[in-house]
Amino acid sequence: MAEGESGSARPAAPPYEEAMEALSSLITKRSRADKSNKGDRFDLLFDYLKVLDLDQQIPQMKVIHVAGTKGKGSTCTFTESILRNCGFRTGLFTSPHLIDVRERFRLDGKDICEEKFLAYFWWCYDRLKEKASEDVPMPTYFRFLALLAFKIFAAEQVDVAILEVGLGGKFDATNVVEAPIVCGISSLGFDHMEILGNTLGEIAGEKAGIFKRGVPAFTVPQPDEAMQVLEERASQLDVNLQVAPPLDANLLKGLKLGLVGEHQFLNAGLAVVLCSTWLQRTGHQDITCLQQMSNLPEQFIKGLTSASLQGRAQIVPDRLLNSESSGELVFYLDGAHSPESMEACAKWFSLAVKEENPCHNWGNQQGGDSKSANAMIGNNYGKSSANISTQILLFNCMSVRDPKLLLPHLMNTCASYGVHFKKALFVPNISVYYKVGSHALPPSNSQVDLSWQLALQRVWENLIQGEKEGEAKNIDVAGDEVRDDTEACIRSCENSAVFSSLPLAIKWLRDNAQQNRSVRFQVLVTGSLHLVGDVLRLVKR
């Protein structure tokens, strides 16, 4: 157990849930879209660093700092894996977590162990609590987690700290690093517009806030509007901004990237130049020579092909079901929540199910089948399982997203590959946004507002039925609405259903798989990383 520099170590780490309760107390109830206090007194972070004796340690860290709309987590994962395979002690800070908050803090590629987490957590929490005042209050949730990451990486003496920006860039808590070794900007797009701005230029300006004078930076090919802003900000700060090309698959010598999807070659290419620049600027030119980008060191290849990231293009068979005796239920999980990432997710899912179902006659599938999933499954019952597969969508997204952008991208991309969902299930997330750990689970008897899920269902049904967007606003979905709390399904239509909870939807899927053992149920879970985490928690339990 780590001992605090003050000399007063806790005699024993308290239970993990006690720490989660303390952490939950730092979550503000204020809407993320509230712009009443731009930057939220960013300068407070420097006060916190002094309280935690980190003001002298952070400048000594050899940091790689990455912002972006899409792919920043994947870029950081590739980067960490490469440098770890080069023999360095790595620290990786990412967000959000899917199941356990310790996922955000990785040492040498593994989540920090509970004992170390609790020791560092309480050392930071108690110090900040002791020094808290009206002028310098306790830090908010994400800021505390970022400060905790700095404490962990400093105490564990990592060789490199890879930091993923939480939101934006300029006012993000990770941006207290004033002299990183190198910065990266992954693909930019429209997300968190309620905070970052309504144009790509405004969003790019927020992301470019991580640029530091004289520190080299890399980005991927961007839309012209975004690239122009990035170049302007780079020029103002004497930043050498370069565009990293997508990784050439031939450089992997026949192996595959650890993270699946064509878009990952963009993130891998960015990771390669970030690592190469970090090695050069920290005096390790002997490890790599990438000037021509015609050859990759073995350590780079191993890092790129062994990288892993939960909740992104992840396939998880349901452990409760045995394919021989109880049917087959497989979850395809991807936390896509923007139009662009939804397209990438749909492409990955379509190719994955087609690869697993080579005998399926995809060309004969028709979208918008009027039969319900149950009827379709019933008709297929008894046929060869090799030829029978059913694709089901399990979806939720935050209310700040526009489902009329997300769902058409998903449906149309899948349809272009001949993949059509037989049923779409809409559910609320289990976890709540103002608590962490088991405290994040609402009481089983709590009343859940399903108006958003019913709205998602209307969008889906209108897409299936080919309604025009202008008419869809006033169309009510015809369906059987169930008000009895004992029933799993709140409203079922021909092509979709709304469930009052995720566990009830999972039970419905398992029941159908057990009743139709010759059918392979392939369930795409997407729209929200929170939903993906909730499903992983239930399926892996």
XYZ file of N, CA, C and O in Angstrom, residues 73-254:
728
model
N -9.502 7.616 -28.098
C -9.266 6.489 -27.198
C -8.496 5.373 -27.876
O -7.577 4.782 -27.296
N -8.849 5.086 -29.125
C -8.153 4.046 -29.883
C -6.716 4.466 -30.154
O -5.783 3.655 -30.050
N -6.512 5.743 -30.502
C -5.156 6.245 -30.749
C -4.300 6.103 -29.500
O -3.146 5.655 -29.569
N -4.858 6.468 -28.350
C -4.119 6.346 -27.089
C -3.816 4.883 -26.769
O -2.733 4.558 -26.265
N -4.751 3.998 -27.070
C -4.553 2.570 -26.804
C -3.426 2.009 -27.664
O -2.569 1.266 -27.179
N -3.440 2.338 -28.958
C -2.352 1.914 -29.837
C -1.009 2.470 -29.350
O 0.004 1.763 -29.322
N -1.010 3.759 -28.981
C 0.217 4.429 -28.552
C 0.799 3.754 -27.318
O 2.012 3.478 -27.253
N -0.050 3.487 -26.337
C 0.413 2.823 -25.116
C 0.978 1.444 -25.415
O 2.034 1.058 -24.901
N 0.294 0.695 -26.260
C 0.716 -0.665 -26.569
C 2.061 -0.677 -27.287
O 2.931 -1.524 -27.012
N 2.258 0.273 -28.201
C 3.538 0.352 -28.916
C 4.671 0.636 -27.950
O 5.710 -0.061 -27.946
N 4.538 1.662 -27.129
C 5.632 2.056 -26.241
C 5.875 1.017 -25.148
O 7.014 0.813 -24.711
N 4.821 0.330 -24.713
C 5.011 -0.763 -23.741
C 5.824 -1.887 -24.372
O 6.700 -2.458 -23.726
N 5.542 -2.178 -25.632
C 6.292 -3.226 -26.318
C 7.700 -2.784 -26.698
O 8.540 -3.627 -27.038
N 7.947 -1.480 -26.610
C 9.313 -0.976 -26.777
C 10.106 -1.069 -25.474
O 11.289 -0.717 -25.433
N 9.440 -1.515 -24.396
C 10.138 -1.728 -23.133
C 9.957 -0.633 -22.103
O 10.616 -0.649 -21.062
N 9.041 0.309 -22.357
C 8.849 1.415 -21.420
C 7.715 1.117 -20.442
O 6.777 0.390 -20.746
N 7.826 1.718 -19.252
C 6.755 1.637 -18.257
C 5.726 2.693 -18.616
O 6.027 3.893 -18.648
N 4.506 2.260 -18.885
C 3.491 3.166 -19.413
C 2.384 3.452 -18.413
O 2.003 2.605 -17.607
N 1.857 4.662 -18.508
C 0.649 5.049 -17.790
C -0.348 5.575 -18.800
O 0.009 6.406 -19.645
N -1.578 5.087 -18.752
C -2.609 5.501 -19.705
C -3.846 5.961 -18.942
O -4.392 5.225 -18.121
N -4.284 7.181 -19.246
C -5.501 7.732 -18.641
C -6.523 7.954 -19.738
O -6.280 8.700 -20.697
N -7.676 7.278 -19.631
C -8.720 7.378 -20.642
C -10.088 7.570 -19.976
O -10.225 7.437 -18.763
N -11.081 7.848 -20.777
C -12.451 7.952 -20.273
C -13.419 7.684 -21.426
O -13.042 7.818 -22.592
N -14.665 7.307 -21.109
C -15.146 6.952 -19.775
C -14.795 5.513 -19.469
O -14.234 4.818 -20.324
N -15.099 5.067 -18.263
C -14.959 3.645 -17.958
C -16.279 2.956 -18.292
O -17.327 3.592 -18.355
N -16.218 1.659 -18.523
C -17.419 0.907 -18.889
C -18.017 0.161 -17.709
O -19.221 0.139 -17.529
N -17.167 -0.478 -16.912
C -17.659 -1.271 -15.780
C -17.098 -0.749 -14.464
O -17.829 -0.536 -13.504
N -15.799 -0.523 -14.413
C -15.125 -0.144 -13.170
C -14.273 1.091 -13.422
O -13.554 1.173 -14.424
N -14.320 2.049 -12.510
C -13.597 3.301 -12.688
C -12.087 3.079 -12.802
O -11.365 3.887 -13.401
N -11.602 1.946 -12.295
C -10.163 1.671 -12.381
C -9.690 1.449 -13.812
O -8.493 1.500 -14.083
N -10.636 1.222 -14.743
C -10.273 1.081 -16.158
C -9.611 2.346 -16.695
O -8.861 2.293 -17.670
N -9.898 3.484 -16.072
C -9.361 4.754 -16.558
C -7.866 4.893 -16.290
O -7.217 5.752 -16.895
N -7.340 4.095 -15.394
C -5.934 4.216 -14.989
C -5.222 2.900 -15.294
O -5.403 1.911 -14.582
N -4.417 2.887 -16.343
C -3.742 1.653 -16.737
C -2.238 1.815 -16.544
O -1.635 2.801 -16.981
N -1.658 0.857 -15.870
C -0.211 0.795 -15.673
C 0.315 -0.423 -16.421
O -0.156 -1.541 -16.188
N 1.237 -0.175 -17.344
C 1.791 -1.269 -18.154
C 0.695 -2.097 -18.809
O 0.761 -3.328 -18.859
N -0.342 -1.434 -19.286
C -1.388 -2.105 -20.043
C -2.478 -2.755 -19.222
O -3.407 -3.347 -19.785
N -2.406 -2.657 -17.895
C -3.415 -3.289 -17.041
C -4.072 -2.258 -16.137
O -3.428 -1.315 -15.683
N -5.375 -2.470 -15.857
C -6.068 -1.588 -14.918
C -5.337 -1.594 -13.586
O -4.860 -2.643 -13.126
N -5.267 -0.434 -12.952
C -4.617 -0.353 -11.653
C -5.324 -1.294 -10.669
O -6.558 -1.412 -10.677
N -4.554 -1.969 -9.836
C -5.163 -2.905 -8.887
C -5.928 -2.135 -7.809
O -5.679 -0.951 -7.564
N -6.867 -2.816 -7.182
C -7.742 -2.158 -6.214
C -6.961 -1.592 -5.034
O -7.253 -0.499 -4.553
N -5.958 -2.319 -4.566
C -5.196 -1.860 -3.393
C -4.489 -0.542 -3.682
O -4.565 0.407 -2.890
N -3.815 -0.467 -4.813
C -3.121 0.782 -5.160
C -4.127 1.905 -5.412
O -3.912 3.056 -4.995
N -5.210 1.572 -6.104
C -6.209 2.598 -6.388
C -6.718 3.234 -5.104
O -6.786 4.457 -4.983
N -7.084 2.400 -4.128
C -7.626 2.926 -2.880
C -6.601 3.766 -2.124
O -6.942 4.802 -1.545
N -5.363 3.308 -2.149
C -4.319 4.056 -1.435
C -4.144 5.444 -2.041
O -4.132 6.468 -1.329
N -4.010 5.519 -3.361
C -3.834 6.817 -4.027
C -5.108 7.655 -3.953
O -5.045 8.884 -3.798
N -6.249 7.000 -4.069
C -7.522 7.716 -4.027
C -7.671 8.478 -2.713
O -7.930 9.687 -2.702
N -7.509 7.762 -1.608
C -7.737 8.407 -0.314
C -6.649 9.412 0.017
O -6.922 10.421 0.690
N -5.439 9.179 -0.457
C -4.383 10.168 -0.213
C -4.763 11.492 -0.873
O -4.660 12.558 -0.259
N -5.230 11.432 -2.133
C -5.624 12.649 -2.841
C -6.904 13.247 -2.261
O -6.983 14.460 -2.015
N -7.898 12.396 -2.042
C -9.196 12.879 -1.578
C -9.069 13.556 -0.216
O -9.596 14.658 -0.001
N -8.360 12.921 0.707
C -8.236 13.480 2.058
C -7.473 14.800 2.056
O -7.832 15.741 2.769
N -6.420 14.892 1.265
C -5.650 16.141 1.201
C -6.491 17.280 0.639
O -6.466 18.396 1.156
N -7.206 16.993 -0.444
C -8.030 18.024 -1.062
C -9.169 18.436 -0.140
O -9.519 19.616 -0.046
N -9.743 17.465 0.569
C -10.833 17.745 1.497
C -10.334 18.620 2.651
O -11.013 19.574 3.071
N -9.160 18.306 3.115
C -8.582 19.053 4.251
C -8.313 20.502 3.873
O -8.497 21.420 4.691
N -7.893 20.738 2.635
C -7.531 22.086 2.192
C -8.685 22.825 1.526
O -8.537 23.988 1.151
N -9.824 22.156 1.364
C -10.939 22.773 0.641
C -11.437 24.017 1.362
O -11.486 24.070 2.599
N -11.810 25.013 0.578
C -12.334 26.264 1.136
C -13.342 26.836 0.147
O -13.584 26.272 -0.920
N -13.914 27.962 0.501
C -14.875 28.597 -0.395
C -14.201 29.037 -1.683
O -14.784 28.965 -2.766
N -12.945 29.486 -1.574
C -12.208 29.938 -2.753
C -11.681 28.770 -3.575
O -11.608 28.853 -4.802
N -11.288 27.700 -2.898
C -10.762 26.511 -3.590
C -11.575 25.302 -3.127
O -11.169 24.556 -2.231
N -12.748 25.090 -3.716
C -13.605 23.971 -3.301
C -13.046 22.638 -3.786
O -12.074 22.595 -4.540
N -13.682 21.559 -3.378
C -13.288 20.245 -3.870
C -13.417 20.214 -5.401
O -14.342 20.798 -5.952
N -12.484 19.563 -6.072
C -12.590 19.481 -7.537
C -13.807 18.660 -7.951
O -14.273 17.800 -7.198
N -14.311 18.934 -9.132
C -15.419 18.153 -9.672
C -14.908 16.775 -10.106
O -13.702 16.527 -10.159
N -15.845 15.910 -10.409
C -15.589 14.492 -10.683
C -14.434 14.248 -11.655
O -13.436 13.599 -11.307
N -14.540 14.755 -12.879
C -13.498 14.447 -13.863
C -12.175 15.086 -13.492
O -11.105 14.508 -13.701
N -12.228 16.278 -12.936
C -10.982 16.919 -12.530
C -10.265 16.101 -11.448
O -9.050 15.951 -11.477
N -11.043 15.573 -10.530
C -10.427 14.734 -9.495
C -9.783 13.512 -10.119
O -8.677 13.119 -9.746
N -10.468 12.884 -11.073
C -9.922 11.683 -11.709
C -8.631 12.003 -12.464
O -7.673 11.219 -12.444
N -8.584 13.160 -13.118
C -7.362 13.552 -13.819
C -6.226 13.793 -12.830
O -5.081 13.364 -13.043
N -6.534 14.474 -11.722
C -5.518 14.706 -10.687
C -5.034 13.383 -10.105
O -3.836 13.196 -9.851
N -5.959 12.454 -9.914
C -5.608 11.133 -9.398
C -4.684 10.414 -10.378
O -3.724 9.746 -9.967
N -4.963 10.557 -11.674
C -4.094 9.944 -12.681
C -2.682 10.503 -12.589
O -1.695 9.749 -12.647
N -2.567 11.817 -12.449
C -1.237 12.425 -12.320
C -0.512 11.899 -11.086
O 0.692 11.614 -11.115
N -1.254 11.775 -9.980
C -0.652 11.254 -8.744
C -0.162 9.817 -8.948
O 0.952 9.461 -8.545
N -1.004 8.994 -9.562
C -0.637 7.590 -9.795
C 0.591 7.497 -10.680
O 1.554 6.780 -10.372
N 0.601 8.237 -11.785
C 1.711 8.122 -12.735
C 3.005 8.669 -12.152
O 4.094 8.138 -12.427
N 2.889 9.727 -11.346
C 4.097 10.274 -10.709
C 4.648 9.294 -9.681
O 5.855 9.017 -9.652
N 3.779 8.758 -8.824
C 4.221 7.844 -7.772
C 4.751 6.531 -8.349
O 5.698 5.941 -7.819
N 4.150 6.070 -9.440
C 4.570 4.812 -10.059
C 5.744 5.001 -11.015
O 6.238 4.037 -11.602
N 6.163 6.250 -11.188
C 7.353 6.582 -11.984
C 7.285 5.978 -13.393
O 8.198 5.272 -13.832
N 6.194 6.263 -14.082
C 6.066 5.769 -15.451
C 7.043 6.511 -16.356
O 7.400 7.658 -16.102
N 7.475 5.851 -17.410
C 8.366 6.495 -18.385
C 7.598 7.420 -19.313
O 8.124 8.440 -19.758
N 6.356 7.060 -19.600
C 5.520 7.862 -20.483
C 4.091 7.855 -19.955
O 3.580 6.823 -19.523
N 3.466 9.024 -19.966
C 2.055 9.150 -19.577
C 1.267 9.543 -20.819
O 1.522 10.581 -21.424
N 0.338 8.685 -21.216
C -0.518 8.958 -22.377
C -1.858 9.433 -21.842
O -2.542 8.711 -21.115
N -2.247 10.652 -22.203
C -3.454 11.273 -21.661
C -4.477 11.502 -22.756
O -4.205 12.202 -23.742
N -5.658 10.929 -22.571
C -6.772 11.185 -23.478
C -7.604 12.326 -22.912
O -8.049 12.273 -21.762
N -7.817 13.351 -23.713
C -8.667 14.462 -23.306
C -10.070 13.947 -23.035
O -10.595 13.104 -23.775
N -10.693 14.442 -21.963
C -12.050 14.013 -21.651
C -13.071 14.669 -22.555
O -13.874 14.006 -23.201
N -13.037 15.994 -22.647
C -14.016 16.738 -23.447
C -13.368 18.035 -23.919
O -12.829 18.800 -23.115
N -13.425 18.265 -25.219
C -12.855 19.493 -25.768
C -11.352 19.438 -25.801
O -10.750 18.595 -26.438
N -10.723 20.338 -25.065
C -9.267 20.391 -25.036
C -8.758 21.558 -24.209
O -8.063 21.389 -23.217
N -9.159 22.751 -24.586
C -8.643 23.961 -23.954
C -8.863 23.985 -22.455
O -7.947 24.288 -21.678
N -10.087 23.657 -22.027
C -10.410 23.703 -20.603
C -10.509 22.317 -19.968
O -11.021 22.173 -18.857
N -10.023 21.297 -20.656
C -10.047 19.953 -20.091
C -9.019 19.842 -18.981
O -7.941 20.446 -19.035
N -9.328 19.036 -17.963
C -8.439 18.917 -16.804
C -7.058 18.396 -17.186
O -6.061 18.727 -16.539
N -6.972 17.584 -18.242
C -5.659 17.056 -18.646
C -4.762 18.151 -19.220
O -3.551 17.962 -19.354
N -5.350 19.306 -19.536
C -4.586 20.360 -20.198
C -3.747 21.194 -19.236
O -3.190 22.223 -19.616
N -3.649 20.754 -17.982
C -2.724 21.421 -17.058
C -1.280 21.071 -17.408
O -0.344 21.696 -16.896
N -1.086 20.076 -18.250
C 0.267 19.743 -18.713
C 0.718 20.846 -19.663
O 0.155 21.013 -20.740
N 1.744 21.579 -19.262
C 2.159 22.747 -20.034
C 3.274 22.459 -21.030
O 3.546 23.272 -21.910
N 3.916 21.287 -20.907
C 5.008 20.969 -21.826
C 5.014 19.483 -22.161
O 5.935 18.747 -21.773
N 3.991 19.006 -22.886
C 4.017 17.606 -23.312
C 5.136 17.383 -24.327
O 5.685 18.343 -24.873
N 5.457 16.141 -24.576
C 6.479 15.824 -25.572
C 5.912 15.972 -26.978
O 6.563 16.479 -27.888
N 4.669 15.540 -27.156
C 4.012 15.621 -28.456
C 2.499 15.593 -28.248
O 2.012 15.023 -27.268
N 1.762 16.239 -29.166
C 0.303 16.277 -29.089
C -0.309 15.654 -30.344
O 0.304 15.679 -31.419
N -1.507 15.121 -30.191
C -2.214 14.539 -31.330
C -3.671 14.957 -31.343
O -4.288 15.113 -30.285
N -4.222 15.127 -32.552
C -5.645 15.418 -32.729
C -6.219 14.348 -33.659
O -5.849 14.281 -34.839
N -7.098 13.517 -33.137
C -7.723 12.488 -33.967
C -8.850 13.113 -34.795
O -9.025 14.330 -34.810
N -9.634 12.290 -35.466
C -10.683 12.784 -36.371
C -11.656 13.711 -35.651
O -12.089 13.423 -34.535
N -12.006 14.798 -36.306
C -12.946 15.765 -35.744
C -14.302 15.636 -36.424
O -14.404 15.327 -37.615
N -15.351 15.854 -35.662
C -16.717 15.782 -36.179
C -17.652 16.495 -35.230
O -17.227 17.157 -34.278
N -18.941 16.345 -35.471
C -19.945 17.032 -34.661
C -20.333 16.169 -33.467
O -20.989 15.146 -33.615
N -19.894 16.586 -32.291
C -20.268 15.918 -31.055
C -20.081 16.905 -29.916
O -19.244 17.812 -29.988
N -20.848 16.748 -28.863
C -20.807 17.669 -27.707
C -20.971 19.121 -28.182
O -20.359 20.030 -27.632
N -21.824 19.313 -29.186
C -21.997 20.649 -29.750
C -22.606 21.619 -28.742
O -22.426 22.829 -28.850
N -23.325 21.064 -27.747
C -23.929 21.931 -26.734
C -22.865 22.635 -25.905
O -23.137 23.627 -25.225
N -21.620 22.133 -25.976
C -20.522 22.726 -25.217
C -19.462 23.332 -26.128
O -18.975 24.433 -25.891
N -19.112 22.604 -27.192
C -17.933 22.957 -27.982
C -18.215 23.877 -29.163
O -17.287 24.427 -29.737
N -19.474 24.006 -29.550
C -19.791 24.877 -30.683
C -20.570 24.148 -31.758
O -20.630 22.923 -31.793
N -21.144 24.935 -32.658
C -22.035 24.370 -33.675
C -21.382 24.188 -35.033
O -22.017 23.716 -35.969
N -20.123 24.588 -35.178
C -19.431 24.417 -36.450
C -18.160 23.601 -36.223
O -17.625 23.553 -35.104
N -17.672 22.986 -37.306
C -16.423 22.224 -37.192
C -15.268 23.141 -36.811
O -14.345 22.736 -36.112
N -15.336 24.395 -37.272
C -14.289 25.348 -36.931
C -14.234 25.623 -35.432
O -13.162 25.661 -34.828
N -15.408 25.831 -34.838
C -15.463 26.082 -33.396
C -14.980 24.864 -32.611
O -14.249 24.995 -31.626
N -15.413 23.672 -33.040
C -14.988 22.443 -32.366
C -13.475 22.261 -32.490
O -12.786 21.941 -31.523
N -12.940 22.506 -33.690
C -11.494 22.382 -33.906
C -10.721 23.357 -33.021
O -9.649 23.036 -32.507
N -11.294 24.554 -32.837
C -10.631 25.542 -31.990
C -10.508 25.069 -30.557
O -9.478 25.299 -29.892
N -11.552 24.397 -30.042
C -11.502 23.859 -28.682
C -10.471 22.741 -28.577
O -9.699 22.663 -27.619
N -10.438 21.859 -29.577
C -9.482 20.744 -29.551
C -8.044 21.248 -29.656
O -7.135 20.723 -29.011
N -7.840 22.277 -30.480
C -6.498 22.843 -30.658
C -6.001 23.526 -29.396
O -4.831 23.931 -29.329
N -6.857 23.633 -28.394
C -6.446 24.224 -27.123
C -5.355 23.436 -26.420
O -4.738 23.935 -25.471
N -5.089 22.199 -26.856
C -4.004 21.425 -26.228
C -2.653 21.732 -26.857
O -1.614 21.291 -26.334
N -2.623 22.480 -27.969
C -1.343 22.833 -28.578
C -0.529 23.685 -27.612
O -1.056 24.575 -26.955
N 0.751 23.423 -27.535
C 1.663 24.193 -26.687
C 2.797 24.752 -27.541
O 3.275 24.079 -28.466
N 3.235 25.942 -27.209
C 4.230 26.627 -28.027
C 5.470 25.750 -28.245
O 6.093 25.279 -27.289
N 5.808 25.544 -29.503
C 7.010 24.817 -29.859
C 6.919 23.308 -29.758
O 7.869 22.605 -30.130
N 5.783 22.782 -29.269
C 5.639 21.329 -29.123
C 5.044 20.755 -30.416
O 3.984 21.208 -30.849
N 5.709 19.778 -31.043
C 5.189 19.225 -32.297
C 3.819 18.575 -32.101
O 3.526 18.033 -31.030
N 3.013 18.646 -33.142
C 1.666 18.074 -33.073
C 1.344 17.378 -34.397
O 1.854 17.745 -35.458
N 0.500 16.378 -34.285
C 0.077 15.619 -35.465
C -1.435 15.491 -35.460
O -2.069 15.459 -34.403
N -1.975 15.405 -36.652
C -3.401 15.143 -36.795
C -3.598 14.185 -37.962
O -2.636 13.802 -38.627
N -4.833 13.786 -38.186
C -5.185 12.935 -39.324
C -5.851 13.825 -40.370
O -6.167 14.977 -40.091
N -6.054 13.338 -41.591
C -6.774 14.160 -42.570
C -8.116 14.626 -42.010
O -8.884 13.828 -41.489
N -8.368 15.930 -42.109
C -9.568 16.529 -41.527
C -10.362 17.270 -42.598
O -9.812 17.650 -43.645
N -11.656 17.526 -42.357
C -12.409 18.408 -43.256
C -11.727 19.777 -43.331
O -11.092 20.222 -42.369
N -11.851 20.443 -44.478
C -11.131 21.706 -44.715
C -11.383 22.731 -43.620
O -10.451 23.412 -43.171
N -12.643 22.866 -43.185
C -12.982 23.871 -42.178
C -12.225 23.627 -40.877
O -11.716 24.558 -40.247
N -12.127 22.355 -40.474
C -11.423 22.013 -39.238
C -9.915 22.172 -39.424
O -9.223 22.721 -38.556
N -9.395 21.711 -40.548
C -7.943 21.775 -40.776
C -7.450 23.210 -40.808
O -6.367 23.529 -40.299
N -8.242 24.106 -41.383
C -7.840 25.506 -41.445
C -7.657 26.087 -40.044
O -6.685 26.795 -39.780
N -8.578 25.776 -39.140
C -8.480 26.286 -37.768
C -7.281 25.675 -37.052
O -6.532 26.372 -36.357
N -7.081 24.371 -37.214
C -5.927 23.718 -36.582
C -4.615 24.356 -37.060
O -3.706 24.609 -36.254
N -4.531 24.622 -38.349
C -3.300 25.209 -38.891
C -3.088 26.625 -38.390
O -1.957 27.036 -38.093
N -4.190 27.384 -38.262
C -4.078 28.753 -37.750
C -3.585 28.761 -36.309
O -2.677 29.537 -35.958
N -4.170 27.908 -35.468
C -3.755 27.851 -34.059
C -2.313 27.361 -33.940
O -1.550 27.841 -33.093
N -1.938 26.404 -34.776
C -0.571 25.893 -34.744
C 0.428 26.984 -35.131
O 1.474 27.149 -34.499
N 0.085 27.764 -36.145
C 0.964 28.842 -36.596
C 1.149 29.896 -35.516
O 2.255 30.413 -35.300
N 0.070 30.208 -34.795
C 0.140 31.211 -33.733
C 1.083 30.800 -32.606
O 1.669 31.644 -31.931
N 1.224 29.486 -32.386
C 2.028 28.985 -31.270
C 3.354 28.380 -31.723
O 4.035 27.723 -30.934
N 3.718 28.616 -32.999
C 4.956 28.052 -33.532
C 4.984 26.529 -33.357
O 5.993 25.943 -32.974
N 3.834 25.911 -33.607
C 3.706 24.451 -33.514
C 3.891 23.845 -34.900
O 3.236 24.270 -35.864
N 4.757 22.877 -34.989
C 4.949 22.153 -36.244
C 3.853 21.093 -36.347
O 3.959 20.009 -35.787
N 2.766 21.445 -37.061
C 1.626 20.542 -37.206
C 1.749 19.762 -38.504
O 1.861 20.348 -39.581
N 1.730 18.445 -38.397
C 1.821 17.592 -39.575
C 0.628 16.648 -39.625
O 0.052 16.297 -38.595
N 0.289 16.223 -40.835
C -0.809 15.284 -41.035
C -0.235 13.876 -41.152
O 0.597 13.604 -42.018
N -0.667 13.004 -40.256
C -0.199 11.614 -40.281
C -1.039 10.824 -41.280
O -2.269 10.853 -41.212
N -0.400 10.099 -42.182
C -1.175 9.290 -43.128
C -1.723 8.046 -42.444
O -1.178 7.589 -41.431
N -2.803 7.486 -42.967
C -3.300 6.217 -42.417
C -2.216 5.148 -42.520
O -1.394 5.178 -43.444
N -2.211 4.235 -41.591
C -1.219 3.164 -41.609
C -1.425 2.277 -42.834
O -2.551 1.876 -43.147
N -0.343 1.955 -43.506
C -0.377 1.019 -44.625
C -0.453 -0.396 -44.055
O 0.439 -0.821 -43.319
N -1.522 -1.107 -44.373
C -1.719 -2.456 -43.826
C -0.559 -3.389 -44.156
O -0.274 -4.331 -43.413
N 0.151 -3.133 -45.268
C 1.280 -3.993 -45.657
C 2.425 -3.942 -44.655
O 3.235 -4.867 -44.586
N 2.469 -2.843 -43.872
C 3.543 -2.716 -42.879
C 3.387 -3.709 -41.728
O 4.328 -3.924 -40.963
N 2.202 -4.306 -41.592
C 1.947 -5.240 -40.491
C 2.388 -6.662 -40.816
O 2.222 -7.569 -39.995
N 2.922 -6.852 -42.027
C 3.486 -8.149 -42.436
C 2.474 -9.289 -42.291
O 2.780 -10.349 -41.743
N 1.275 -9.044 -42.769
C 0.267 -10.091 -42.784
C -0.562 -10.209 -41.529
O -1.531 -10.977 -41.488
